[in-house]
Amino acid sequence: MSWREELTPLRMQRIGLVSMDERFPDVLRDVARCGLVELDLPYTPGPFGQGRDEAELERAVGAAVHSGPLAGLVAWTPARRLRVLQEAVAVQGAAVVPLPRPRGKVPPTLLSSRGEASAARTLVDTYGTVPYEDVDPSRLTAVAYVVMFGMMFGDVGHGLVLVLAGLVMRSGRIRLFAGVRKMWSFVTGAGAAAMVFGLLYGEAFGPTGLVPVLWLEPLSSPVPLLLTAIAVGGVLLAGAYAIGTINRVREGGWAQALYSRTGLAGSLLFTAIGLLAWGVVAGSAPITTSGAVVAGAALALIFTGLFAAAGGGAEGAVEASIEVVDSVVRLGSNLVSFARLAAFGLTHAALGAVVWDGTVALWHPDARSAGAVLLFLVGNAVSFALEALVAGVQALRLEYYELFSRIFQSEGRPFVEWVPLLASPGEDPAVTVDASVPSGRQVG
């Protein structure tokens, strides 16, 4: 599978299922066993997979369109599985007829989840369903998440604990982790990122000296760490604007992307802020002037789009002007918000330092050494639990509020396959689903 396929939902085909009226129930039985179709029904199907749901078959048959000796239903199916579906119903003398997509009807989203991609996509699925036209950013956002987590949780020892926990989850030997086994790579990746930043900070269960400082000590160099955090935020925002621009083009064409605050216009404004900051720091008038020109063009495009969306007129101009100011302020606050990567990194280092200083102060070659060991173990356990929770939540907040707000403008609808458990005479009521087809109900 190519990277392009990984970032794109499966192409959905609108189809018609047609057969002789008396054979239609048997056709739907075969469709249910394939698990390849979302039926376009005039009602919302109930939960499937709970016993012999013959009543659901009767409801679906009753919803069919009848024309003389024929009966049919409209549905969605993955285009690449169309031939499989045709072969499955051909034994009943039925036909699958490809239909054009109706205007104004957006296909459901079915993402090509394979292996560990489902764990990465959990971040996106928790936020909402990817719209059909949009890029699926799950892998990229998973990488961003573990990097941000590692920067806030930088410690070789604590990161190693997470890596080991991830490997235990993968083994499946502990029942407590059985329900989240697919998340093992995510936990392991977060732990590995924490170990990398721990090496950069010289932290291993605190400033114990077990590893050298490869870059800087957080508590001794907070300003460089803060600037780095904002720079990392800038890179992540640039990626979000790039994906957002692609999504705006896919959703409404280049015109929508040109004037959108999360499209080209927003990207230009973000670029302008970068140029202005560069020009001021470098003391370069040409760069500063270029940034001002780009900012003016970006604000004009944003105002035009907001003015048109507001319906024009004096009220539209006032509303657009307020929204333009809000866009600038929000972009600045979003960028500064990434300073928390440094702030919580400093907090983690400070807690580690407190525990280690207390351990050193208690340590003596007598019975007091037991107290020092106890303090070290308990202190690290508390620090690990508290900071892992805080870093996890803060990284998630940055993903959702700062990045996803630029990537997505709307929410899609997940592909939900019609798979009731239907029993044939003398047959065990089980559904046979083609394992090569990704599961519906928004994979994850």
GROMACS .gro file of C-alpha atoms in nm:
model
  444
    1MET     CA    1   0.000   0.000   0.000
    2SER     CA    2   0.141   0.340  -0.098
    3TRP     CA    3   0.161   0.644   0.128
    4ARG     CA    4  -0.104   0.811  -0.088
    5GLU     CA    5  -0.349   0.528  -0.018
    6GLU     CA    6  -0.267   0.545   0.352
    7LEU     CA    7  -0.377   0.910   0.364
    8THR     CA    8  -0.693   0.871   0.156
    9PRO     CA    9  -1.027   0.704   0.238
   10LEU     CA   10  -1.129   0.415   0.017
   11ARG     CA   11  -1.319   0.521  -0.294
   12MET     CA   12  -1.685   0.445  -0.233
   13GLN     CA   13  -1.914   0.326  -0.512
   14ARG     CA   14  -2.284   0.395  -0.519
   15ILE     CA   15  -2.463   0.077  -0.626
   16GLY     CA   16  -2.804  -0.077  -0.680
   17LEU     CA   17  -2.877  -0.435  -0.566
   18VAL     CA   18  -3.138  -0.590  -0.797
   19SER     CA   19  -3.286  -0.938  -0.809
   20MET     CA   20  -3.610  -1.126  -0.861
   21ASP     CA   21  -3.859  -1.035  -0.591
   22GLU     CA   22  -3.882  -1.385  -0.444
   23ARG     CA   23  -3.502  -1.424  -0.434
   24PHE     CA   24  -3.433  -1.087  -0.268
   25PRO     CA   25  -3.423  -1.220   0.094
   26ASP     CA   26  -3.156  -1.473  -0.008
   27VAL     CA   27  -2.961  -1.196  -0.182
   28LEU     CA   28  -2.961  -0.989   0.136
   29ARG     CA   29  -2.844  -1.292   0.333
   30ASP     CA   30  -2.541  -1.318   0.105
   31VAL     CA   31  -2.483  -0.942   0.135
   32ALA     CA   32  -2.490  -0.967   0.516
   33ARG     CA   33  -2.236  -1.248   0.510
   34CYS     CA   34  -2.001  -1.049   0.286
   35GLY     CA   35  -2.000  -0.741   0.509
   36LEU     CA   36  -1.924  -0.519   0.209
   37VAL     CA   37  -2.233  -0.302   0.188
   38GLU     CA   38  -2.399  -0.011   0.366
   39LEU     CA   39  -2.765  -0.021   0.266
   40ASP     CA   40  -2.948   0.305   0.203
   41LEU     CA   41  -3.248   0.234   0.426
   42PRO     CA   42  -3.535   0.467   0.524
   43TYR     CA   43  -3.471   0.384   0.889
   44THR     CA   44  -3.168   0.357   1.116
   45PRO     CA   45  -3.074  -0.010   1.164
   46GLY     CA   46  -3.037  -0.128   1.520
   47PRO     CA   47  -2.726  -0.288   1.669
   48PHE     CA   48  -2.619  -0.600   1.485
   49GLY     CA   49  -2.430  -0.907   1.592
   50GLN     CA   50  -2.669  -1.000   1.872
   51GLY     CA   51  -2.828  -1.336   1.792
   52ARG     CA   52  -3.054  -1.437   1.503
   53ASP     CA   53  -3.182  -1.108   1.371
   54GLU     CA   54  -3.429  -1.234   1.112
   55ALA     CA   55  -3.649  -0.934   1.191
   56GLU     CA   56  -3.383  -0.703   1.047
   57LEU     CA   57  -3.387  -0.902   0.723
   58GLU     CA   58  -3.763  -0.859   0.701
   59ARG     CA   59  -3.733  -0.484   0.765
   60ALA     CA   60  -3.473  -0.447   0.490
   61VAL     CA   61  -3.681  -0.652   0.244
   62GLY     CA   62  -3.982  -0.438   0.326
   63ALA     CA   63  -3.779  -0.123   0.251
   64ALA     CA   64  -3.686  -0.246  -0.097
   65VAL     CA   65  -3.821  -0.081  -0.412
   66HIS     CA   66  -4.040  -0.320  -0.612
   67SER     CA   67  -4.097  -0.293  -0.984
   68GLY     CA   68  -4.288  -0.579  -1.139
   69PRO     CA   69  -4.100  -0.903  -1.069
   70LEU     CA   70  -3.788  -0.717  -0.948
   71ALA     CA   71  -3.681  -0.578  -0.611
   72GLY     CA   72  -3.387  -0.359  -0.531
   73LEU     CA   73  -3.206  -0.138  -0.281
   74VAL     CA   74  -2.947   0.137  -0.315
   75ALA     CA   75  -2.623   0.105  -0.117
   76TRP     CA   76  -2.258   0.205  -0.080
   77THR     CA   77  -1.963  -0.033  -0.112
   78PRO     CA   78  -1.583   0.004  -0.146
   79ALA     CA   79  -1.515   0.035  -0.518
   80ARG     CA   80  -1.224  -0.208  -0.511
   81ARG     CA   81  -1.449  -0.479  -0.365
   82LEU     CA   82  -1.724  -0.435  -0.623
   83ARG     CA   83  -1.630  -0.748  -0.818
   84VAL     CA   84  -1.626  -0.959  -0.500
   85LEU     CA   85  -1.976  -0.838  -0.418
   86GLN     CA   86  -2.097  -0.908  -0.770
   87GLU     CA   87  -1.967  -1.263  -0.753
   88ALA     CA   88  -2.123  -1.317  -0.409
   89VAL     CA   89  -2.477  -1.230  -0.522
   90ALA     CA   90  -2.452  -1.377  -0.872
   91VAL     CA   91  -2.531  -1.724  -0.736
   92GLN     CA   92  -2.878  -1.593  -0.653
   93GLY     CA   93  -2.922  -1.450  -1.001
   94ALA     CA   94  -2.888  -1.096  -0.865
   95ALA     CA   95  -2.700  -0.803  -1.012
   96VAL     CA   96  -2.494  -0.519  -0.866
   97VAL     CA   97  -2.540  -0.206  -1.075
   98PRO     CA   98  -2.287   0.080  -1.036
   99LEU     CA   99  -2.467   0.413  -0.996
  100PRO     CA  100  -2.340   0.771  -1.023
  101ARG     CA  101  -2.296   0.961  -0.700
  102PRO     CA  102  -2.604   1.175  -0.634
  103ARG     CA  103  -2.551   1.550  -0.606
  104GLY     CA  104  -2.528   1.681  -0.254
  105LYS     CA  105  -2.479   1.335  -0.102
  106VAL     CA  106  -2.133   1.278   0.044
  107PRO     CA  107  -2.013   0.916   0.055
  108PRO     CA  108  -1.942   0.762   0.395
  109THR     CA  109  -1.582   0.744   0.508
  110LEU     CA  110  -1.405   0.408   0.515
  111LEU     CA  111  -1.036   0.426   0.595
  112SER     CA  112  -0.796   0.156   0.484
  113SER     CA  113  -0.680   0.052   0.829
  114ARG     CA  114  -0.408  -0.209   0.845
  115GLY     CA  115  -0.209  -0.332   1.142
  116GLU     CA  116  -0.081  -0.057   1.365
  117ALA     CA  117  -0.251   0.218   1.164
  118SER     CA  118  -0.564   0.151   1.373
  119ALA     CA  119  -0.376   0.248   1.691
  120ALA     CA  120  -0.252   0.571   1.532
  121ARG     CA  121  -0.599   0.653   1.405
  122THR     CA  122  -0.747   0.634   1.754
  123LEU     CA  123  -0.638   0.995   1.806
  124VAL     CA  124  -0.840   1.110   1.506
  125ASP     CA  125  -1.139   0.887   1.575
  126THR     CA  126  -1.171   1.030   1.925
  127TYR     CA  127  -1.193   1.377   1.773
  128GLY     CA  128  -1.442   1.281   1.500
  129THR     CA  129  -1.490   1.101   1.170
  130VAL     CA  130  -1.264   1.215   0.889
  131PRO     CA  131  -1.478   1.372   0.611
  132TYR     CA  132  -1.472   1.164   0.293
  133GLU     CA  133  -1.285   1.425   0.088
  134ASP     CA  134  -1.025   1.500   0.353
  135VAL     CA  135  -0.677   1.364   0.411
  136ASP     CA  136  -0.653   1.108   0.690
  137PRO     CA  137  -0.380   1.258   0.914
  138SER     CA  138  -0.368   0.974   1.167
  139ARG     CA  139  -0.006   0.864   1.113
  140LEU     CA  140   0.127   1.220   1.102
  141THR     CA  141  -0.063   1.326   1.412
  142ALA     CA  142   0.053   1.014   1.597
  143VAL     CA  143   0.413   1.115   1.529
  144ALA     CA  144   0.339   1.470   1.644
  145TYR     CA  145   0.177   1.338   1.961
  146VAL     CA  146   0.468   1.118   2.068
  147VAL     CA  147   0.717   1.398   1.997
  148MET     CA  148   0.522   1.644   2.211
  149PHE     CA  149   0.475   1.385   2.484
  150GLY     CA  150   0.846   1.303   2.482
  151MET     CA  151   0.943   1.669   2.510
  152MET     CA  152   0.724   1.711   2.820
  153PHE     CA  153   0.815   1.372   2.970
  154GLY     CA  154   1.186   1.365   2.892
  155ASP     CA  155   1.345   1.103   3.114
  156VAL     CA  156   1.536   0.791   3.008
  157GLY     CA  157   1.420   0.586   3.306
  158HIS     CA  158   1.054   0.682   3.288
  159GLY     CA  159   1.055   0.641   2.912
  160LEU     CA  160   1.204   0.292   2.950
  161VAL     CA  161   0.916   0.201   3.184
  162LEU     CA  162   0.670   0.305   2.912
  163VAL     CA  163   0.857   0.105   2.649
  164LEU     CA  164   0.847  -0.204   2.869
  165ALA     CA  165   0.476  -0.147   2.936
  166GLY     CA  166   0.414  -0.129   2.562
  167LEU     CA  167   0.599  -0.455   2.504
  168VAL     CA  168   0.399  -0.622   2.781
  169MET     CA  169   0.078  -0.497   2.617
  170ARG     CA  170   0.194  -0.645   2.287
  171SER     CA  171   0.259  -0.985   2.445
  172GLY     CA  172  -0.103  -1.013   2.560
  173ARG     CA  173   0.001  -1.206   2.871
  174ILE     CA  174  -0.166  -0.967   3.114
  175ARG     CA  175  -0.545  -0.967   3.088
  176LEU     CA  176  -0.566  -0.614   3.224
  177PHE     CA  177  -0.407  -0.490   2.899
  178ALA     CA  178  -0.602  -0.717   2.664
  179GLY     CA  179  -0.852  -0.448   2.568
  180VAL     CA  180  -0.581  -0.200   2.470
  181ARG     CA  181  -0.334  -0.441   2.313
  182LYS     CA  182  -0.348  -0.264   1.976
  183MET     CA  183  -0.213   0.051   2.148
  184TRP     CA  184   0.120  -0.113   2.232
  185SER     CA  185   0.307   0.059   1.950
  186PHE     CA  186   0.167   0.396   2.055
  187VAL     CA  187   0.278   0.352   2.417
  188THR     CA  188   0.615   0.218   2.308
  189GLY     CA  189   0.664   0.511   2.070
  190ALA     CA  190   0.581   0.763   2.343
  191GLY     CA  191   0.829   0.592   2.574
  192ALA     CA  192   1.100   0.593   2.309
  193ALA     CA  193   1.045   0.965   2.248
  194ALA     CA  194   1.071   1.028   2.623
  195MET     CA  195   1.400   0.837   2.630
  196VAL     CA  196   1.540   1.045   2.343
  197PHE     CA  197   1.454   1.372   2.516
  198GLY     CA  198   1.580   1.227   2.845
  199LEU     CA  199   1.919   1.178   2.681
  200LEU     CA  200   1.910   1.535   2.550
  201TYR     CA  201   1.822   1.665   2.899
  202GLY     CA  202   2.057   1.430   3.090
  203GLU     CA  203   1.762   1.292   3.291
  204ALA     CA  204   1.733   0.929   3.406
  205PHE     CA  205   1.496   0.898   3.703
  206GLY     CA  206   1.588   1.261   3.760
  207PRO     CA  207   1.929   1.432   3.740
  208THR     CA  208   2.105   1.122   3.872
  209GLY     CA  209   2.407   1.148   3.643
  210LEU     CA  210   2.334   0.807   3.491
  211VAL     CA  211   2.331   0.964   3.145
  212PRO     CA  212   2.523   1.269   3.018
  213VAL     CA  213   2.356   1.592   2.909
  214LEU     CA  214   2.363   1.587   2.530
  215TRP     CA  215   2.187   1.919   2.477
  216LEU     CA  216   2.079   2.120   2.782
  217GLU     CA  217   1.960   2.088   3.139
  218PRO     CA  218   1.598   2.213   3.148
  219LEU     CA  219   1.624   2.385   3.487
  220SER     CA  220   1.952   2.557   3.393
  221SER     CA  221   1.847   2.666   3.042
  222PRO     CA  222   1.473   2.739   3.043
  223VAL     CA  223   1.483   3.009   2.773
  224PRO     CA  224   1.644   2.796   2.498
  225LEU     CA  225   1.399   2.518   2.586
  226LEU     CA  226   1.108   2.762   2.562
  227LEU     CA  227   1.220   2.892   2.223
  228THR     CA  228   1.267   2.536   2.098
  229ALA     CA  229   0.916   2.446   2.211
  230ILE     CA  230   0.771   2.738   2.016
  231ALA     CA  231   0.980   2.640   1.713
  232VAL     CA  232   0.847   2.283   1.735
  233GLY     CA  233   0.497   2.429   1.754
  234GLY     CA  234   0.567   2.634   1.444
  235VAL     CA  235   0.671   2.324   1.250
  236LEU     CA  236   0.359   2.136   1.362
  237LEU     CA  237   0.133   2.430   1.274
  238ALA     CA  238   0.297   2.452   0.932
  239GLY     CA  239   0.210   2.085   0.875
  240ALA     CA  240  -0.146   2.144   0.992
  241TYR     CA  241  -0.185   2.438   0.753
  242ALA     CA  242  -0.049   2.227   0.466
  243ILE     CA  243  -0.297   1.945   0.531
  244GLY     CA  244  -0.576   2.197   0.590
  245THR     CA  245  -0.506   2.362   0.254
  246ILE     CA  246  -0.524   2.026   0.079
  247ASN     CA  247  -0.853   1.953   0.254
  248ARG     CA  248  -1.004   2.290   0.157
  249VAL     CA  249  -0.911   2.224  -0.208
  250ARG     CA  250  -1.069   1.880  -0.191
  251GLU     CA  251  -1.381   2.011  -0.019
  252GLY     CA  252  -1.457   2.320  -0.224
  253GLY     CA  253  -1.188   2.374  -0.485
  254TRP     CA  254  -0.914   2.634  -0.509
  255ALA     CA  255  -1.154   2.924  -0.454
  256GLN     CA  256  -1.247   2.803  -0.106
  257ALA     CA  257  -0.887   2.724  -0.023
  258LEU     CA  258  -0.769   3.068  -0.138
  259TYR     CA  259  -0.988   3.264   0.105
  260SER     CA  260  -1.002   3.022   0.395
  261ARG     CA  261  -0.836   3.092   0.729
  262THR     CA  262  -0.735   2.726   0.737
  263GLY     CA  263  -0.636   2.721   0.371
  264LEU     CA  264  -0.402   2.927   0.154
  265ALA     CA  265  -0.493   3.258   0.315
  266GLY     CA  266  -0.427   3.122   0.663
  267SER     CA  267  -0.104   2.962   0.546
  268LEU     CA  268   0.012   3.296   0.404
  269LEU     CA  269  -0.066   3.470   0.733
  270PHE     CA  270   0.131   3.206   0.922
  271THR     CA  271   0.422   3.247   0.680
  272ALA     CA  272   0.407   3.623   0.721
  273ILE     CA  273   0.436   3.596   1.099
  274GLY     CA  274   0.740   3.373   1.054
  275LEU     CA  275   0.901   3.623   0.815
  276LEU     CA  276   0.831   3.914   1.049
  277ALA     CA  277   0.982   3.729   1.345
  278TRP     CA  278   1.285   3.632   1.137
  279GLY     CA  279   1.331   3.986   1.012
  280VAL     CA  280   1.310   4.137   1.360
  281VAL     CA  281   1.551   3.884   1.515
  282ALA     CA  282   1.798   3.910   1.225
  283GLY     CA  283   1.759   4.286   1.198
  284SER     CA  284   1.690   4.251   0.825
  285ALA     CA  285   1.469   4.520   0.674
  286PRO     CA  286   1.406   4.333   0.345
  287ILE     CA  287   1.280   4.023   0.530
  288THR     CA  288   1.064   4.233   0.761
  289THR     CA  289   0.919   4.423   0.463
  290SER     CA  290   0.847   4.098   0.281
  291GLY     CA  291   0.667   3.967   0.588
  292ALA     CA  292   0.455   4.283   0.607
  293VAL     CA  293   0.358   4.256   0.239
  294VAL     CA  294   0.265   3.889   0.272
  295ALA     CA  295   0.067   3.965   0.588
  296GLY     CA  296  -0.126   4.239   0.409
  297ALA     CA  297  -0.213   4.006   0.121
  298ALA     CA  298  -0.317   3.728   0.360
  299LEU     CA  299  -0.540   3.959   0.566
  300ALA     CA  300  -0.703   4.092   0.248
  301LEU     CA  301  -0.782   3.738   0.132
  302ILE     CA  302  -0.918   3.639   0.472
  303PHE     CA  303  -1.132   3.953   0.490
  304THR     CA  304  -1.271   3.888   0.142
  305GLY     CA  305  -1.369   3.532   0.230
  306LEU     CA  306  -1.528   3.632   0.561
  307PHE     CA  307  -1.706   3.928   0.400
  308ALA     CA  308  -1.860   3.703   0.135
  309ALA     CA  309  -1.958   3.443   0.393
  310ALA     CA  310  -2.127   3.713   0.604
  311GLY     CA  311  -2.343   3.819   0.310
  312GLY     CA  312  -2.173   4.153   0.235
  313GLY     CA  313  -2.298   4.494   0.335
  314ALA     CA  314  -2.200   4.710   0.631
  315GLU     CA  315  -2.280   4.440   0.886
  316GLY     CA  316  -2.076   4.189   0.686
  317ALA     CA  317  -1.780   4.428   0.679
  318VAL     CA  318  -1.793   4.480   1.056
  319GLU     CA  319  -1.823   4.107   1.119
  320ALA     CA  320  -1.539   4.027   0.879
  321SER     CA  321  -1.316   4.292   1.040
  322ILE     CA  322  -1.371   4.147   1.386
  323GLU     CA  323  -1.303   3.797   1.256
  324VAL     CA  324  -0.980   3.912   1.091
  325VAL     CA  325  -0.853   4.055   1.419
  326ASP     CA  326  -0.960   3.735   1.594
  327SER     CA  327  -0.767   3.530   1.337
  328VAL     CA  328  -0.445   3.719   1.407
  329VAL     CA  329  -0.484   3.702   1.784
  330ARG     CA  330  -0.579   3.335   1.773
  331LEU     CA  331  -0.282   3.244   1.554
  332GLY     CA  332  -0.045   3.418   1.793
  333SER     CA  333  -0.200   3.251   2.098
  334ASN     CA  334  -0.194   2.911   1.927
  335LEU     CA  335   0.177   2.947   1.856
  336VAL     CA  336   0.254   3.061   2.211
  337SER     CA  337   0.042   2.773   2.343
  338PHE     CA  338   0.318   2.535   2.242
  339ALA     CA  339   0.532   2.691   2.514
  340ARG     CA  340   0.366   2.437   2.742
  341LEU     CA  341   0.596   2.177   2.587
  342ALA     CA  342   0.880   2.352   2.767
  343ALA     CA  343   0.676   2.440   3.076
  344PHE     CA  344   0.575   2.083   3.154
  345GLY     CA  345   0.920   1.961   3.059
  346LEU     CA  346   1.055   2.195   3.325
  347THR     CA  347   0.795   2.070   3.572
  348HIS     CA  348   0.896   1.709   3.510
  349ALA     CA  349   1.263   1.796   3.556
  350ALA     CA  350   1.186   1.992   3.875
  351LEU     CA  351   0.997   1.700   4.030
  352GLY     CA  352   1.283   1.467   3.941
  353ALA     CA  353   1.532   1.707   4.097
  354VAL     CA  354   1.330   1.733   4.419
  355VAL     CA  355   1.313   1.355   4.452
  356TRP     CA  356   1.682   1.311   4.378
  357ASP     CA  357   1.794   1.590   4.613
  358GLY     CA  358   1.583   1.438   4.890
  359THR     CA  359   1.730   1.095   4.823
  360VAL     CA  360   2.087   1.228   4.837
  361ALA     CA  361   2.013   1.421   5.158
  362LEU     CA  362   1.875   1.109   5.330
  363TRP     CA  363   2.146   0.873   5.212
  364HIS     CA  364   2.389   0.758   5.479
  365PRO     CA  365   2.572   0.429   5.521
  366ASP     CA  366   2.334   0.313   5.795
  367ALA     CA  367   1.962   0.242   5.845
  368ARG     CA  368   1.874   0.578   5.693
  369SER     CA  369   1.967   0.442   5.351
  370ALA     CA  370   1.642   0.243   5.351
  371GLY     CA  371   1.449   0.568   5.380
  372ALA     CA  372   1.645   0.715   5.093
  373VAL     CA  373   1.569   0.416   4.872
  374LEU     CA  374   1.201   0.431   4.968
  375LEU     CA  375   1.185   0.801   4.891
  376PHE     CA  376   1.352   0.745   4.553
  377LEU     CA  377   1.111   0.467   4.456
  378VAL     CA  378   0.792   0.632   4.580
  379GLY     CA  379   0.894   0.974   4.453
  380ASN     CA  380   0.965   0.842   4.104
  381ALA     CA  381   0.642   0.642   4.102
  382VAL     CA  382   0.438   0.950   4.193
  383SER     CA  383   0.628   1.169   3.948
  384PHE     CA  384   0.584   0.909   3.672
  385ALA     CA  385   0.210   0.874   3.726
  386LEU     CA  386   0.143   1.246   3.760
  387GLU     CA  387   0.360   1.365   3.475
  388ALA     CA  388   0.254   1.087   3.237
  389LEU     CA  389  -0.107   1.190   3.288
  390VAL     CA  390  -0.033   1.561   3.249
  391ALA     CA  391   0.189   1.516   2.943
  392GLY     CA  392  -0.066   1.284   2.781
  393VAL     CA  393  -0.353   1.526   2.832
  394GLN     CA  394  -0.157   1.834   2.725
  395ALA     CA  395  -0.028   1.668   2.409
  396LEU     CA  396  -0.386   1.567   2.328
  397ARG     CA  397  -0.504   1.922   2.389
  398LEU     CA  398  -0.245   2.063   2.151
  399GLU     CA  399  -0.344   1.807   1.886
  400TYR     CA  400  -0.713   1.887   1.905
  401TYR     CA  401  -0.722   2.261   1.963
  402GLU     CA  402  -0.416   2.385   1.780
  403LEU     CA  403  -0.372   2.134   1.497
  404PHE     CA  404  -0.704   1.961   1.422
  405SER     CA  405  -0.889   2.293   1.424
  406ARG     CA  406  -0.691   2.378   1.108
  407ILE     CA  407  -0.707   2.036   0.948
  408PHE     CA  408  -1.082   1.981   0.975
  409GLN     CA  409  -1.372   2.216   0.911
  410SER     CA  410  -1.651   1.958   0.932
  411GLU     CA  411  -1.709   1.601   1.042
  412GLY     CA  412  -1.774   1.309   0.813
  413ARG     CA  413  -1.998   1.005   0.846
  414PRO     CA  414  -1.848   0.660   0.905
  415PHE     CA  415  -1.919   0.369   0.670
  416VAL     CA  416  -2.144   0.126   0.860
  417GLU     CA  417  -2.174  -0.213   0.690
  418TRP     CA  418  -2.503  -0.402   0.705
  419VAL     CA  419  -2.407  -0.721   0.886
  420PRO     CA  420  -2.692  -0.865   1.095
  421LEU     CA  421  -2.646  -1.223   1.207
  422LEU     CA  422  -2.887  -1.420   0.992
  423ALA     CA  423  -2.931  -1.794   1.030
  424SER     CA  424  -3.015  -2.022   0.740
  425PRO     CA  425  -3.182  -2.359   0.801
  426GLY     CA  426  -2.927  -2.597   0.952
  427GLU     CA  427  -2.661  -2.329   0.961
  428ASP     CA  428  -2.486  -2.170   1.255
  429PRO     CA  429  -2.588  -1.802   1.278
  430ALA     CA  430  -2.252  -1.647   1.216
  431VAL     CA  431  -2.138  -1.379   0.980
  432THR     CA  432  -1.853  -1.456   0.744
  433VAL     CA  433  -1.670  -1.136   0.664
  434ASP     CA  434  -1.397  -1.105   0.404
  435ALA     CA  435  -1.088  -1.047   0.618
  436SER     CA  436  -0.920  -0.847   0.344
  437VAL     CA  437  -1.180  -0.572   0.371
  438PRO     CA  438  -1.133  -0.311   0.644
  439SER     CA  439  -1.401  -0.315   0.909
  440GLY     CA  440  -1.658  -0.036   0.900
  441ARG     CA  441  -1.795   0.162   1.192
  442GLN     CA  442  -1.498   0.392   1.145
  443VAL     CA  443  -1.196   0.165   1.172
  444GLY     CA  444  -0.982   0.217   1.468
   0.00000   0.00000   0.00000
